[in-house]
Short mmCIF file of C-alpha atoms in Angstrom, two decimals:
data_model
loop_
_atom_site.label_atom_id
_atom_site.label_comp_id
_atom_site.label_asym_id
_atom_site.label_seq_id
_atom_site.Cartn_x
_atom_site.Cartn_y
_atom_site.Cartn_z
CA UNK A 1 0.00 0.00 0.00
CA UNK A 2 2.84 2.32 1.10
CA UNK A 3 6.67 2.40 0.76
CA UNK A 4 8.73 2.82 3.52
CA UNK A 5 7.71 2.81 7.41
CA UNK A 6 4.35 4.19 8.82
CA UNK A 7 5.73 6.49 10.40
CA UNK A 8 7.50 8.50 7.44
CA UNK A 9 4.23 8.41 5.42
CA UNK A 10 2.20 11.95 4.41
CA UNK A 11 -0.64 11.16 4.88
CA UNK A 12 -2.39 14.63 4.97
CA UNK A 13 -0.49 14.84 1.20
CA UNK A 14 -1.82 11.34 0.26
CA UNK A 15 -5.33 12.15 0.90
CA UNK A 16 -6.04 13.80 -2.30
CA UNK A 17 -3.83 11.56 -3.75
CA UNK A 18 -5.22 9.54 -6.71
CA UNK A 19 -4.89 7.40 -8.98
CA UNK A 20 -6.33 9.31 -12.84
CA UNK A 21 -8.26 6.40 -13.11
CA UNK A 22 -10.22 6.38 -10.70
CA UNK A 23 -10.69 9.90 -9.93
CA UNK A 24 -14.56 10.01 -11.32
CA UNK A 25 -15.56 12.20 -8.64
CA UNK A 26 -13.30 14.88 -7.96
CA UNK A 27 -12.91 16.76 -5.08
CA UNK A 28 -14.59 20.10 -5.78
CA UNK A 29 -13.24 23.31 -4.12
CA UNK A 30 -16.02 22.87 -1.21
CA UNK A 31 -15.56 19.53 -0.25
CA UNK A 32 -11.54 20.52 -0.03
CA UNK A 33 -12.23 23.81 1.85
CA UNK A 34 -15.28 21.67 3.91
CA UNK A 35 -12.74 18.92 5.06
CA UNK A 36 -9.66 21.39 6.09
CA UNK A 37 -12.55 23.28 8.45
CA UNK A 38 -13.50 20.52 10.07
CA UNK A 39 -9.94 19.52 10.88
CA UNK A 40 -9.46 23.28 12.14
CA UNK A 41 -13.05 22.86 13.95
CA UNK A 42 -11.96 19.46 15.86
CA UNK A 43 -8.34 20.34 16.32
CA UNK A 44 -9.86 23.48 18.38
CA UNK A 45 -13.34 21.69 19.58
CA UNK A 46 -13.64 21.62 23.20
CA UNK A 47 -13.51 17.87 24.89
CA UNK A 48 -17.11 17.92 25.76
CA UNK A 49 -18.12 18.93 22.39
CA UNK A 50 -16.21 16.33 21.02
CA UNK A 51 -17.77 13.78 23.62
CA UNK A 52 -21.05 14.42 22.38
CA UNK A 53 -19.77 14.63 18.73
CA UNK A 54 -18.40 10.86 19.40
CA UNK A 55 -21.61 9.93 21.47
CA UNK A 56 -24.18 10.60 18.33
CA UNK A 57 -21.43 8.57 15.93
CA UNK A 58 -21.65 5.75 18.06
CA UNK A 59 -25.70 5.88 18.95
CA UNK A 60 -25.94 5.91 15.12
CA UNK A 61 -23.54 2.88 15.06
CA UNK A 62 -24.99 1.11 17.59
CA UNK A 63 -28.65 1.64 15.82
CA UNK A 64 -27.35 -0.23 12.44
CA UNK A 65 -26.15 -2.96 14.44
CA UNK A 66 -28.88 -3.79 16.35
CA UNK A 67 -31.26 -3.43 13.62
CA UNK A 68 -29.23 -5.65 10.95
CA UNK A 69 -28.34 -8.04 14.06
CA UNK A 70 -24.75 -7.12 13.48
CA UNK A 71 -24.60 -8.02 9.50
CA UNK A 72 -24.55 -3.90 9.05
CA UNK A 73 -26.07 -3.08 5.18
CA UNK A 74 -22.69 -3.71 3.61
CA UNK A 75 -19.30 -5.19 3.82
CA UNK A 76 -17.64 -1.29 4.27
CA UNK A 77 -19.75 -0.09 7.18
CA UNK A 78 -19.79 -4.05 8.72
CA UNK A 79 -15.64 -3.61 8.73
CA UNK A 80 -15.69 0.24 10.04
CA UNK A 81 -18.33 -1.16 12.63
CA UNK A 82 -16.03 -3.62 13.32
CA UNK A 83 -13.03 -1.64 13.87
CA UNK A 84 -15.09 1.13 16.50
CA UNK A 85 -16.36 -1.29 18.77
CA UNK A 86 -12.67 -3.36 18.49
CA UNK A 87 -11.27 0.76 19.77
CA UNK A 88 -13.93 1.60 21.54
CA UNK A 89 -14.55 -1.68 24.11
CA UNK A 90 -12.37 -4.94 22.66
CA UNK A 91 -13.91 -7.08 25.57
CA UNK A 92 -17.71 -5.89 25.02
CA UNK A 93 -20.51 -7.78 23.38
CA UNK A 94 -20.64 -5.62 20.06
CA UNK A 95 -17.44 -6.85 18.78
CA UNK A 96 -17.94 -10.29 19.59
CA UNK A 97 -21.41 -10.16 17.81
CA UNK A 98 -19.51 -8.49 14.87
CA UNK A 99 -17.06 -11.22 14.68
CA UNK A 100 -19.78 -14.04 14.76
CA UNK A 101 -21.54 -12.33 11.76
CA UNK A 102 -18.31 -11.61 10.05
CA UNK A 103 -18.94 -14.95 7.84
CA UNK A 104 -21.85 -13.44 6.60
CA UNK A 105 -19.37 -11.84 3.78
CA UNK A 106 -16.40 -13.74 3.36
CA UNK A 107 -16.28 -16.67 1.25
CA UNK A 108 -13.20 -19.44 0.45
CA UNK A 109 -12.06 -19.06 -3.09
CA UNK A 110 -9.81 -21.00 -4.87
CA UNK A 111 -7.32 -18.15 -5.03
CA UNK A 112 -8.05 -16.91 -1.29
CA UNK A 113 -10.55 -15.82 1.07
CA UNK A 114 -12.88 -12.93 -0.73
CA UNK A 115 -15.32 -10.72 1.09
CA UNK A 116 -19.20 -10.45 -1.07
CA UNK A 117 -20.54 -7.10 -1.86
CA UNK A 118 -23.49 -7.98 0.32
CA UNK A 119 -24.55 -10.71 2.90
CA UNK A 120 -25.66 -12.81 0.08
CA UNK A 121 -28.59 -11.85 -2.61
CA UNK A 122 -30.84 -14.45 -2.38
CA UNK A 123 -34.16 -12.79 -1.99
CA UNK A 124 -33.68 -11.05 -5.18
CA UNK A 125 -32.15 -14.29 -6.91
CA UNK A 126 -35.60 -16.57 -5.41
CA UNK A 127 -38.07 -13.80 -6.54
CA UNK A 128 -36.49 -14.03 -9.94
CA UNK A 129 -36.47 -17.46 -10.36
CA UNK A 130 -39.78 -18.21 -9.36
CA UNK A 131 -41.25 -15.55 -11.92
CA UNK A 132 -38.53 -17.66 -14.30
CA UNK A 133 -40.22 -21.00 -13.32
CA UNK A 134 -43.36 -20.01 -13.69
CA UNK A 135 -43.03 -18.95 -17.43
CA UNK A 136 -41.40 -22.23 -18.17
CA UNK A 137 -44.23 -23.85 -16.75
CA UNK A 138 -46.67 -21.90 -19.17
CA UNK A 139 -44.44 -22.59 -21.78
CA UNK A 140 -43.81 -26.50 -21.56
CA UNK A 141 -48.16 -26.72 -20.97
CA UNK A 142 -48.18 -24.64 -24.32
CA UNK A 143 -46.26 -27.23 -25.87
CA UNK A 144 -48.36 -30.14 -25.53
CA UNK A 145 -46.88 -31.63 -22.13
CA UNK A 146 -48.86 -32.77 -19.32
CA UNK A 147 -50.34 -30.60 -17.27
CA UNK A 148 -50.02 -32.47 -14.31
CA UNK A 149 -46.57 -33.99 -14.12
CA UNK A 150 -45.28 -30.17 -15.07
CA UNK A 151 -47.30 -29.15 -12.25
CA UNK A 152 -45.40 -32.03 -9.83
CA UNK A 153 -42.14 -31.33 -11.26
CA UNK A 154 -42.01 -28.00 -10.03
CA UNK A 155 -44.44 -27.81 -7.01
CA UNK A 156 -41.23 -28.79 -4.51
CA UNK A 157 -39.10 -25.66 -5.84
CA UNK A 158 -41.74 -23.10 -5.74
CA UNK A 159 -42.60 -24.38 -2.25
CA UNK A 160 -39.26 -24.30 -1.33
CA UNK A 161 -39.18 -20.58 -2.77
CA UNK A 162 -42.11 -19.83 -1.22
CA UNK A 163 -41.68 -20.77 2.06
CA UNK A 164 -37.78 -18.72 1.84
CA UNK A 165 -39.74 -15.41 0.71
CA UNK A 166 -42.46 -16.20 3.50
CA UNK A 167 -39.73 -16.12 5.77
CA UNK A 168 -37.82 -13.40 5.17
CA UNK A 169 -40.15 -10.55 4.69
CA UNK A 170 -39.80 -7.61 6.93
CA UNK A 171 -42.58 -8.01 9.75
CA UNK A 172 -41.59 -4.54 11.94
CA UNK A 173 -40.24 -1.35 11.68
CA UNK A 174 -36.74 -0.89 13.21
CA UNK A 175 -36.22 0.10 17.03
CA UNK A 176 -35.50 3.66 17.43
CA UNK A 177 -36.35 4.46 13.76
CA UNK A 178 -36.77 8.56 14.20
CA UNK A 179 -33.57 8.43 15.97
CA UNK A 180 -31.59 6.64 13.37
CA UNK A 181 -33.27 8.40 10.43
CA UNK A 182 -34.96 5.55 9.61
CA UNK A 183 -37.54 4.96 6.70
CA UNK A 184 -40.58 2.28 8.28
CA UNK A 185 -39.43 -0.79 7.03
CA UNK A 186 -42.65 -3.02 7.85
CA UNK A 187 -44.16 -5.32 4.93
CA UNK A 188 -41.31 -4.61 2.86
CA UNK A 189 -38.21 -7.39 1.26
CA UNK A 190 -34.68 -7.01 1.85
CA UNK A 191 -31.83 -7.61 -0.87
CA UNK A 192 -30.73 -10.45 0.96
CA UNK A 193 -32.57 -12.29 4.22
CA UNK A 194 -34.78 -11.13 6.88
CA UNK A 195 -31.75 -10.56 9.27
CA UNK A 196 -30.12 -7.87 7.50
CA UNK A 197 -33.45 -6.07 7.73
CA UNK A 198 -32.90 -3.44 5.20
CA UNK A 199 -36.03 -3.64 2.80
CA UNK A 200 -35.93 -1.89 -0.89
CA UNK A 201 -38.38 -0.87 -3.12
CA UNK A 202 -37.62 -3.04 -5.99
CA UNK A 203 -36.89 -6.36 -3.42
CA UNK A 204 -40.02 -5.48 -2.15
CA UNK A 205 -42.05 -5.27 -5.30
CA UNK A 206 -40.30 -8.63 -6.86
CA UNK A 207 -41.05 -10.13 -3.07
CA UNK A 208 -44.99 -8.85 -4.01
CA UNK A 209 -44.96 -10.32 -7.93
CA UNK A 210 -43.62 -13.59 -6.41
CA UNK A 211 -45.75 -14.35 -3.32
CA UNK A 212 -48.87 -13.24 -5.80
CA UNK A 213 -47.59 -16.64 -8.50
CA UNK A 214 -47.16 -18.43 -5.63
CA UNK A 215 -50.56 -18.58 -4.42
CA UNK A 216 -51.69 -20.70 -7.19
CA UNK A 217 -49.41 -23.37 -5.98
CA UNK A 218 -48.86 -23.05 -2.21
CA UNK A 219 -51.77 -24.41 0.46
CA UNK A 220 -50.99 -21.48 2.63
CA UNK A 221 -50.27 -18.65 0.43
CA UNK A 222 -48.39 -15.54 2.10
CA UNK A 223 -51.65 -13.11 3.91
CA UNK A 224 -52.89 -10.63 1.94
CA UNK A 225 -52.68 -8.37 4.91
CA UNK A 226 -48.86 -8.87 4.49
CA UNK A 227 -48.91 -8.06 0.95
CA UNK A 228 -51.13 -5.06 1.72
CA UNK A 229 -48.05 -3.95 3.99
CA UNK A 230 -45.63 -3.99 1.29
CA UNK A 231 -47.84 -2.02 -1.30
CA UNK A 232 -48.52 0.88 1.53
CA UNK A 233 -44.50 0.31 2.01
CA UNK A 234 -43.83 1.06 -2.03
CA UNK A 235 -46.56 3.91 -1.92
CA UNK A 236 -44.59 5.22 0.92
CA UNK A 237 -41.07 5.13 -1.14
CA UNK A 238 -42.20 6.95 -3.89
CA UNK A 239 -40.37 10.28 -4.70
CA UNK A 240 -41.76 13.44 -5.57
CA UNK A 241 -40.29 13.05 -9.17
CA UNK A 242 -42.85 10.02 -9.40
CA UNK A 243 -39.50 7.86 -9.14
CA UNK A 244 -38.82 5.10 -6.92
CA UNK A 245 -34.85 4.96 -4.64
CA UNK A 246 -33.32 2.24 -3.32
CA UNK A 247 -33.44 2.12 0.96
CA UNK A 248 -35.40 5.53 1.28
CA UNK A 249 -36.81 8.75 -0.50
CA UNK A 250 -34.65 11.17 -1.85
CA UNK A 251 -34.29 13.17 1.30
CA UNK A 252 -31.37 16.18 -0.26
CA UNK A 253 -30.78 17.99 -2.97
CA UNK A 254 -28.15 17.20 -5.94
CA UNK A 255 -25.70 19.79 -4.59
CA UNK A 256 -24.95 17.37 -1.75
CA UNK A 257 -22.61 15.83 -4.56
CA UNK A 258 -20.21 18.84 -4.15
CA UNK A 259 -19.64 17.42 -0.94
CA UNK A 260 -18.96 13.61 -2.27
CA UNK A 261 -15.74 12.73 -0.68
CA UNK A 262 -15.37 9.09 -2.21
CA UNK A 263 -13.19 10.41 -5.41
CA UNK A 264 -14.70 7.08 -7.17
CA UNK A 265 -18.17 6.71 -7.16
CA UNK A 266 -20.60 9.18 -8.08
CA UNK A 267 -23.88 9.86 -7.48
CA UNK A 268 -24.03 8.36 -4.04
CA UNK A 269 -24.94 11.25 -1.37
CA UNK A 270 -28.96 11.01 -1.30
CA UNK A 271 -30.57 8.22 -2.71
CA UNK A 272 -31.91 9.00 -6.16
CA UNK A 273 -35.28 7.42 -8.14
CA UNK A 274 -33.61 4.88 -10.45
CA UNK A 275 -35.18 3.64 -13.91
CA UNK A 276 -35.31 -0.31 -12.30
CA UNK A 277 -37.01 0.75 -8.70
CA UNK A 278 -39.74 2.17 -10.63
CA UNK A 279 -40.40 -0.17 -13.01
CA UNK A 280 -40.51 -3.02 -10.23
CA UNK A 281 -42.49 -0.85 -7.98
CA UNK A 282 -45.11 -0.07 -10.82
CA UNK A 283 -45.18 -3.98 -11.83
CA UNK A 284 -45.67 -4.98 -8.56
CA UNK A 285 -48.56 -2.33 -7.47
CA UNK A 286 -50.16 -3.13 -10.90
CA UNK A 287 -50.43 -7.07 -10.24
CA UNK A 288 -51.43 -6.84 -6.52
CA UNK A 289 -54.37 -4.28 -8.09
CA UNK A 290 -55.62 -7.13 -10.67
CA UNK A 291 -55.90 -9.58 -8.06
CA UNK A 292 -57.13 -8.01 -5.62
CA UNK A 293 -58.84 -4.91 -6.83
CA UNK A 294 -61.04 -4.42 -4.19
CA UNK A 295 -57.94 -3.69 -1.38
CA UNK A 296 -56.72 -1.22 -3.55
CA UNK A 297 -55.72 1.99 -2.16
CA UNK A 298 -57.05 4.94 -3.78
CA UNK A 299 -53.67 6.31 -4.19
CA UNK A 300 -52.18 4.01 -5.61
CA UNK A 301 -53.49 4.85 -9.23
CA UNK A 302 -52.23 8.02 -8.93
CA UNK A 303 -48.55 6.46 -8.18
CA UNK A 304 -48.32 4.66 -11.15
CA UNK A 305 -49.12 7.91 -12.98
CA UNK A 306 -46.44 9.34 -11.88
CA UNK A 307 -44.09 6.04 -11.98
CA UNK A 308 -45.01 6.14 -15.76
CA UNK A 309 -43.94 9.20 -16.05
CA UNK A 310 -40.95 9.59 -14.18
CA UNK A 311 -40.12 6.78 -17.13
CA UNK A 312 -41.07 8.30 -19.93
CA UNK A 313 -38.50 11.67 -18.58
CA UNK A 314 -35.86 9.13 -18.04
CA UNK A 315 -35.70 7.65 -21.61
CA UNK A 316 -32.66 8.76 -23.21
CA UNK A 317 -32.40 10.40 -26.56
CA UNK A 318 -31.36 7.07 -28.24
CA UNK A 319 -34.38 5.36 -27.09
CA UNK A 320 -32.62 3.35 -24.51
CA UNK A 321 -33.14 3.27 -20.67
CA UNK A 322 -29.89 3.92 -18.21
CA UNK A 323 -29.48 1.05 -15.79
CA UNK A 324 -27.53 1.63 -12.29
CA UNK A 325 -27.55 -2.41 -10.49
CA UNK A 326 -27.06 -3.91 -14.36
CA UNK A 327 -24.85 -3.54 -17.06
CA UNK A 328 -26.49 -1.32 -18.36
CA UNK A 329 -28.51 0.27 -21.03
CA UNK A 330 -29.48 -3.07 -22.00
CA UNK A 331 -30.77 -4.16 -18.49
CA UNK A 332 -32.08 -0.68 -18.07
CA UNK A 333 -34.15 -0.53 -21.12
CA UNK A 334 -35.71 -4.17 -20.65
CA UNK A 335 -37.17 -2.95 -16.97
CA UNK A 336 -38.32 0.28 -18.96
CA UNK A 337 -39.93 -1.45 -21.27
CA UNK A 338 -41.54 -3.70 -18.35
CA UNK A 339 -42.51 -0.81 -15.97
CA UNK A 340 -44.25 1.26 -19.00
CA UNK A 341 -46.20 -2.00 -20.20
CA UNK A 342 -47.57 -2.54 -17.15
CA UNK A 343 -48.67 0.88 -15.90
CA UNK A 344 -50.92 0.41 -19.44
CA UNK A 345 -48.65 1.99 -22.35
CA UNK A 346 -49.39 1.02 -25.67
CA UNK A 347 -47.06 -0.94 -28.01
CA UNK A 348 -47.76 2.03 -30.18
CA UNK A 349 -46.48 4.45 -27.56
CA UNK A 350 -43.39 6.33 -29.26
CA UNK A 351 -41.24 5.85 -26.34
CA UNK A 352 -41.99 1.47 -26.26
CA UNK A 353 -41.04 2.03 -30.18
CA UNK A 354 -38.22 4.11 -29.47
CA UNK A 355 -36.62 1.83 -26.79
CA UNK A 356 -37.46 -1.18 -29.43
CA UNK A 357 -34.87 -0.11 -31.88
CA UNK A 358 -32.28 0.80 -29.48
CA UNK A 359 -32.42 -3.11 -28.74
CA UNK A 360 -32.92 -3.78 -32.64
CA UNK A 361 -29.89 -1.42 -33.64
CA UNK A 362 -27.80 -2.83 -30.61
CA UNK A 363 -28.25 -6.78 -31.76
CA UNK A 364 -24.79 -7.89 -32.70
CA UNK A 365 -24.48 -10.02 -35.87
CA UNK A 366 -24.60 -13.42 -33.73
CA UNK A 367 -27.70 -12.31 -32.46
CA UNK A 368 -26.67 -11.61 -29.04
CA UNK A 369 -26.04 -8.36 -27.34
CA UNK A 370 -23.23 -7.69 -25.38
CA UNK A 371 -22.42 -4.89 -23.15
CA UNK A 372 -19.29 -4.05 -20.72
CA UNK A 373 -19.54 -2.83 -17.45
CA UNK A 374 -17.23 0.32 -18.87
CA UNK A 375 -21.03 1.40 -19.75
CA UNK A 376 -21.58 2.34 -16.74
CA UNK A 377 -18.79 4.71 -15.94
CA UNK A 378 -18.96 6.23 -19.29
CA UNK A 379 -22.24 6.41 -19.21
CA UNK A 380 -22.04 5.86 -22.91
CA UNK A 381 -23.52 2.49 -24.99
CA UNK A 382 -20.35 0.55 -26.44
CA UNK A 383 -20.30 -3.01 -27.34
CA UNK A 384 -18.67 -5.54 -25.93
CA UNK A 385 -16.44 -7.94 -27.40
CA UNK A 386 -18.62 -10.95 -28.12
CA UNK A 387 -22.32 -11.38 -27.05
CA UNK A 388 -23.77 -12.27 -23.44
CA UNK A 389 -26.70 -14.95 -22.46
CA UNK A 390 -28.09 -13.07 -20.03
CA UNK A 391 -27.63 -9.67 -21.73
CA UNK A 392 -29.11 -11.66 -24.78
CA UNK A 393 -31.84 -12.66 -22.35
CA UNK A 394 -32.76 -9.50 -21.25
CA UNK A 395 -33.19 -7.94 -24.66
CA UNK A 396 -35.19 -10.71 -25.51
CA UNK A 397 -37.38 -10.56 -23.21
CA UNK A 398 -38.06 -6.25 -23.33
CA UNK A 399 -38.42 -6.64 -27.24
CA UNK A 400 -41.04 -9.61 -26.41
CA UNK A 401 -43.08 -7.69 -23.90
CA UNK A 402 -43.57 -4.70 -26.46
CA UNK A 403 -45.31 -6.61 -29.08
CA UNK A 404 -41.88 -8.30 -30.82
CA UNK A 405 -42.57 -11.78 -30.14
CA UNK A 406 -42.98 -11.76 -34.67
CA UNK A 407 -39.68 -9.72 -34.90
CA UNK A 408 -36.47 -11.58 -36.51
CA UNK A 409 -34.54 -9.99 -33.87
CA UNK A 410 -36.57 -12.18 -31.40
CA UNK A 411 -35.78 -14.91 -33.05
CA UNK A 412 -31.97 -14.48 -33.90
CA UNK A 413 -31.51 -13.52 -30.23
CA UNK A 414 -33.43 -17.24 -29.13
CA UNK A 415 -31.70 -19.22 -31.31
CA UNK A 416 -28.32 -17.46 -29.65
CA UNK A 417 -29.33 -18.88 -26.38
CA UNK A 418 -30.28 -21.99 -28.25
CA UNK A 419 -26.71 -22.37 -29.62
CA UNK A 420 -24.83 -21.11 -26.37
CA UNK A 421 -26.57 -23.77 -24.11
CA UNK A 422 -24.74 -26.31 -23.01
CA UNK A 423 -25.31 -30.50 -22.93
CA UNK A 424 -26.36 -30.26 -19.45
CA UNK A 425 -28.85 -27.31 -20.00
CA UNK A 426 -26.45 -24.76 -18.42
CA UNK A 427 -24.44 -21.78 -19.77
CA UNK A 428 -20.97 -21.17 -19.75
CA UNK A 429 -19.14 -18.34 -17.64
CA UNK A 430 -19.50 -15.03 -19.06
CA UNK A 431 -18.53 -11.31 -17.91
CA UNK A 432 -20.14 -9.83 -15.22
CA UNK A 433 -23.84 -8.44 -15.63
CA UNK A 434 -24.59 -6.69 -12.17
CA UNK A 435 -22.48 -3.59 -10.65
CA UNK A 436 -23.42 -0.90 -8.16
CA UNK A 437 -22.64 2.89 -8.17
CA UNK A 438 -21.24 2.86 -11.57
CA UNK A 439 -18.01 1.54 -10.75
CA UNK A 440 -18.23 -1.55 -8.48
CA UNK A 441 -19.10 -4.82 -10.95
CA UNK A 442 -20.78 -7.65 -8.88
CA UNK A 443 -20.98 -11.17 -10.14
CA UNK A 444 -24.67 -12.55 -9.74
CA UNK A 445 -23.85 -16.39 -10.29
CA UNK A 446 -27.75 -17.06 -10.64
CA UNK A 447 -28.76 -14.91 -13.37
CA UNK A 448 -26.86 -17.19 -15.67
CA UNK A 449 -29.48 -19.89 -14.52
CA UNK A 450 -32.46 -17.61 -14.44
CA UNK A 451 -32.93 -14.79 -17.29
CA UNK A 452 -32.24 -17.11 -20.67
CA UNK A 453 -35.05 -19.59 -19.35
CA UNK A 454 -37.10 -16.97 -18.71
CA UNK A 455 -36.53 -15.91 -22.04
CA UNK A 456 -36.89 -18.96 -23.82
CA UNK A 457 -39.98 -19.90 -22.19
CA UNK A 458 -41.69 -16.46 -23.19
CA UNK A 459 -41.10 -16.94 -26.40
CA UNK A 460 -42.07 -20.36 -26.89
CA UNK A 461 -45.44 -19.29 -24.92
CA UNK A 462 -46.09 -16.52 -27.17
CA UNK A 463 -45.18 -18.67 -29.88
CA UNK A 464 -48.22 -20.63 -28.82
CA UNK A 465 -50.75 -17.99 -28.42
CA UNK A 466 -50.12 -16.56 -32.00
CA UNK A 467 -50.33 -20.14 -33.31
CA UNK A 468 -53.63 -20.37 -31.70
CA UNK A 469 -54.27 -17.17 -32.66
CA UNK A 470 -54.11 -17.49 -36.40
#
């Protein structure tokens, strides 16, 4: 990290050193001036300011602990945690619950230990799949199989899922919420388990779409008191641009960012509405309405308004939709294409036609598409070097839902999947597809599994119902 001894190091010089690279936010002229007052301020503060400076740090410390049961919402804050309650008390309860939790993130690798970018993503990866499963099963009826041993083969998995999103959803709002600038958390999903206890809008609307399959399947479906909970927990998320964030609403302004000290991620002081967020939370308030229309709340009509168009401002000029958890425009502009189709657009809507031939003028001559995570720091659509299955699957499955099930695209993009499968009904490795905050690329090993059987099994159902059609 450092030549020479600790000691001989500069590090008030080295904080502003870095790297060209990754310098993507720089340090503006008022976070520099803000940081060198505030070492003036606490160099000069008076010990019992300081005391109660240190008090509310470690109240607010104390708070994420106890309401994540010690798994904190990341792997940063779970190893800064760590390291306050190691200074602060080494003997005292927190850091031994730290250190039992600790194997919540780190995993064995052939090359070494590695530490996740979360405490796992399994909510998100079960929510998935069971919409996944439960396309394949419409498409396998819709090609002449049984009914009935379809319906066996897959009963023990979507129990299985069921009874893991059952589990896991939040069931009470955090201790000490108003103190800890807390959002309620109550009916909603987290990313990961019930543990972690932070629930997000778009967990929580996939943890909705799922649990509402379900109950054709499942003998005790989840309450749709519970459900009710996590729709009043989305209408509660929604942000005055009609957009839906991550943990909480937007709560600043974008001028906060002249205070972003991180030098490489941007965007990251308030939590902003995000193209994906919405679309989930517009999917999900849109099926819980059609199947139970007489729970719905009157607002709620009214939020998908505005969902649709905080979309419809977010398109970008090329037709496409930005993406912030996926790489990128490609995974952004299939959940666009989702949230506007199901808060009732049109496939003759100009923006569902515009965001159709991004995808169409994006196919790659294999009939893949292919993106590289470099998309999402440059903010800027560039191919990547060969084409991606679940990329591929994604496209698929945007240019399906807007009335392209006909389209030769669709087809050239199916029978890429076809051809990349393997023997065994996998796919092989491919580059990473998931990244957070522009710059951090995160490896989802289950979308591999997931998104080109979802895609496959659309398009053979829709195959069907024009068949039957004609």
């Amino acid at each position: 990290l450092y030549q020479g001894r600790y000691e001989d190091q500069d590090w008030v010089g080295a904080r502003n050193r870095v790297a060209d690279s990754d310098n993507l936010a720089p340090q503006t002229l008022i976070s520099r001036s803000a940081q060198r007052l505030l070492n003036l301020a606490e160099a000069a503060s008076s010990p019992a300011l300081r005391k109660k400076a240190l008090d509310f740090v470690l109240h607010q410390i104390d708070r994420e602990d106890r309401n994540t049961n010690y798994i904190c919402i990341g792997p940063i804050n779970k190893m800064l945690n760590t390291l306050v309650w190691y200074l602060h008390d080494p003997e005292g309860p927190e850091l031994q619950a730290h250190r039992a939790r600790m194997r919540d993130y780190l995993y064995q690798a052939d090359d070494g230990i590695k530490m996740q970018g979360y405490n796992s993503s399994r909510l998100w990866d079960t929510a998935f799949a069971v919409q996944g499963v439960f396309q394949a099963r419409a498409a396998l009826q819709s090609l002449g199989d049984k009914p009935g041993e379809i319906r066996e083969l897959t009963l023990p998995l979507l129990r299985q899922a069921h009874g893991f999103i059952d589990q896991n959803q939040v069931r009470e709002d955090v201790c000490d919420a108003e103190s800890a600038f807390r959002h309620p958390s109550k009916g909603g999903w987290p990313f990961s388990d019930r543990p972690h206890g932070w629930p997000i809008s778009d967990c929580t609307a996939e943890g909705i779409k799922a649990s509402l399959l379900n109950e054709e399947v499942v003998e005790e479906p989840i309450d749709v008191e519970r459900l009710l909970e996590g729709v009043e927990l989305l209408l509660s998320l929604q942000n005055k641009d009609g957009g839906w964030a991550t943990y909480e609403l937007t709560r600043g302004s974008r001028l906060l960012e002249l205070l972003n000290p991180s030098d490489c991620f941007r965007d990251i002081m308030v939590d902003y509405s995000y193209v994906e967020c919405t679309s989930a939370s517009i999917q999900a308030l849109q099926a819980f309405g059609q199947r139970y229309p007489h729970l719905v709340p009157e607002k709620m009509f009214w939020a998908i308004h505005r969902g649709m168009s905080f979309l419809r401002k977010a398109q970008l000029s090329s037709g496409a939709f930005e993406g912030s958890w996926g790489v990128c425009f490609t995974y952004g502009t299939w959940f666009g294409i989702c949230g506007l189709k199901a808060g009732g657009a049109r496939d003759s809507e100009p923006a569902l036609l515009k965001a159709r031939a991004f995808l169409e003028d994006t196919q790659r001559a294999d009939g893949g598409w292919g993106e590289s995570v470099g998309n999402c720091e440059t903010r800027s659509y560039n191919q990547q070097t060969e084409s991606q299955a679940v990329m591929t699957a994604w496209a698929v499955l945007g240019l399906l839902e807007c009335g392209g099930a006909s389209l030769s695209s669709v087809r050239r993009g199916i029978q890429f999947l076809v051809d990349r499968q393997l023997p065994g009904g996998d796919f092989p490795d491919e580059n990473i597809a998931g990244v957070f905050n522009k710059t951090c690329a995160i490896h989802y090993d289950n979308y591999l599994k997931v998104f080109p059987l979802w895609a496959l099994s659309r398009f053979s159902a829709l195959q069907d119902i024009s068949a039957a059609a004609e």
